[in-house]
mmCIF file of C-alpha atoms in Angstrom:
data_model
loop_
_atom_site.group_PDB
_atom_site.id
_atom_site.type_symbol
_atom_site.label_atom_id
_atom_site.label_comp_id
_atom_site.label_asym_id
_atom_site.label_seq_id
_atom_site.Cartn_x
_atom_site.Cartn_y
_atom_site.Cartn_z
ATOM 1 C CA UNK C 150 25.681 -22.980 -110.356
ATOM 2 C CA UNK C 151 23.454 -21.245 -112.885
ATOM 3 C CA UNK C 152 19.766 -20.920 -112.115
ATOM 4 C CA UNK C 153 17.287 -22.056 -114.735
ATOM 5 C CA UNK C 154 14.011 -20.326 -115.363
ATOM 6 C CA UNK C 155 10.717 -22.058 -114.677
ATOM 7 C CA UNK C 156 9.939 -22.297 -118.392
ATOM 8 C CA UNK C 157 13.324 -23.896 -119.140
ATOM 9 C CA UNK C 158 12.829 -26.327 -116.256
ATOM 10 C CA UNK C 159 9.397 -27.361 -117.569
ATOM 11 C CA UNK C 160 10.868 -27.906 -121.043
ATOM 12 C CA UNK C 161 13.638 -30.081 -119.571
ATOM 13 C CA UNK C 162 11.072 -32.112 -117.649
ATOM 14 C CA UNK C 163 9.022 -32.652 -120.811
ATOM 15 C CA UNK C 164 12.130 -33.732 -122.706
ATOM 16 C CA UNK C 165 13.123 -36.215 -119.999
ATOM 17 C CA UNK C 166 9.553 -37.529 -119.677
ATOM 18 C CA UNK C 167 9.584 -38.239 -123.408
ATOM 19 C CA UNK C 168 12.509 -40.631 -122.887
ATOM 20 C CA UNK C 169 10.510 -42.909 -120.576
ATOM 21 C CA UNK C 170 9.877 -46.382 -121.969
ATOM 22 C CA UNK C 171 6.728 -47.831 -120.422
ATOM 23 C CA UNK C 172 6.340 -51.608 -120.141
ATOM 24 C CA UNK C 173 3.711 -53.334 -122.228
ATOM 25 C CA UNK C 174 0.763 -55.064 -120.598
ATOM 26 C CA UNK C 175 2.344 -58.460 -121.258
ATOM 27 C CA UNK C 176 5.632 -57.407 -119.629
ATOM 28 C CA UNK C 177 3.716 -56.150 -116.589
ATOM 29 C CA UNK C 178 1.837 -59.451 -116.228
ATOM 30 C CA UNK C 179 5.046 -61.494 -116.654
ATOM 31 C CA UNK C 180 6.849 -59.402 -114.053
ATOM 32 C CA UNK C 181 3.930 -59.700 -111.636
ATOM 33 C CA UNK C 182 3.865 -63.486 -112.005
ATOM 34 C CA UNK C 183 7.633 -63.692 -111.495
ATOM 35 C CA UNK C 184 7.401 -61.577 -108.345
ATOM 36 C CA UNK C 185 4.617 -63.789 -106.955
ATOM 37 C CA UNK C 186 6.610 -66.959 -107.695
ATOM 38 C CA UNK C 187 9.802 -65.598 -106.123
ATOM 39 C CA UNK C 188 7.899 -64.339 -103.069
ATOM 40 C CA UNK C 189 6.356 -67.782 -102.591
ATOM 41 C CA UNK C 190 9.719 -69.537 -102.954
ATOM 42 C CA UNK C 191 11.394 -67.177 -100.494
ATOM 43 C CA UNK C 192 8.566 -67.506 -97.976
ATOM 44 C CA UNK C 193 8.890 -71.315 -98.120
ATOM 45 C CA UNK C 194 12.663 -71.027 -97.683
ATOM 46 C CA UNK C 195 12.361 -68.777 -94.637
ATOM 47 C CA UNK C 196 9.626 -70.982 -93.189
ATOM 48 C CA UNK C 197 12.034 -73.924 -93.435
ATOM 49 C CA UNK C 198 14.908 -71.983 -91.876
ATOM 50 C CA UNK C 199 12.632 -70.765 -89.072
ATOM 51 C CA UNK C 200 11.413 -74.307 -88.412
ATOM 52 C CA UNK C 201 14.978 -75.636 -88.222
ATOM 53 C CA UNK C 202 16.099 -72.851 -85.873
ATOM 54 C CA UNK C 203 13.002 -73.363 -83.722
ATOM 55 C CA UNK C 204 13.816 -77.077 -83.425
ATOM 56 C CA UNK C 205 17.432 -76.310 -82.496
ATOM 57 C CA UNK C 206 16.455 -73.753 -79.853
ATOM 58 C CA UNK C 207 13.801 -76.080 -78.436
ATOM 59 C CA UNK C 208 16.348 -78.891 -78.219
ATOM 60 C CA UNK C 209 18.909 -76.617 -76.525
ATOM 61 C CA UNK C 210 16.390 -75.328 -73.999
ATOM 62 C CA UNK C 211 15.256 -78.880 -73.232
ATOM 63 C CA UNK C 212 18.859 -79.705 -72.312
ATOM 64 C CA UNK C 213 18.879 -76.850 -69.778
ATOM 65 C CA UNK C 214 15.763 -78.074 -67.949
#
C-alpha cells in the first residue's frame, strides 16, 4: 500500500468535499416534518402494542391469583 503525502491527502479531501450536495432549506424542512410525523405514528403504534400486551399480561396474572 503506497503512502500519500500530507499535501496529496489534503488535495484529495478538498476534491471529495467538492462533490458534496447539500440539501436546500426547503428539503431540510420537509425532511424534518416527515421525521416528526413518522415518529408520532410509530409512538402511537407502540403505545397501542404496549397497551394490548399489558392487558394480556394483566389478564394472565389475574388467572393465577
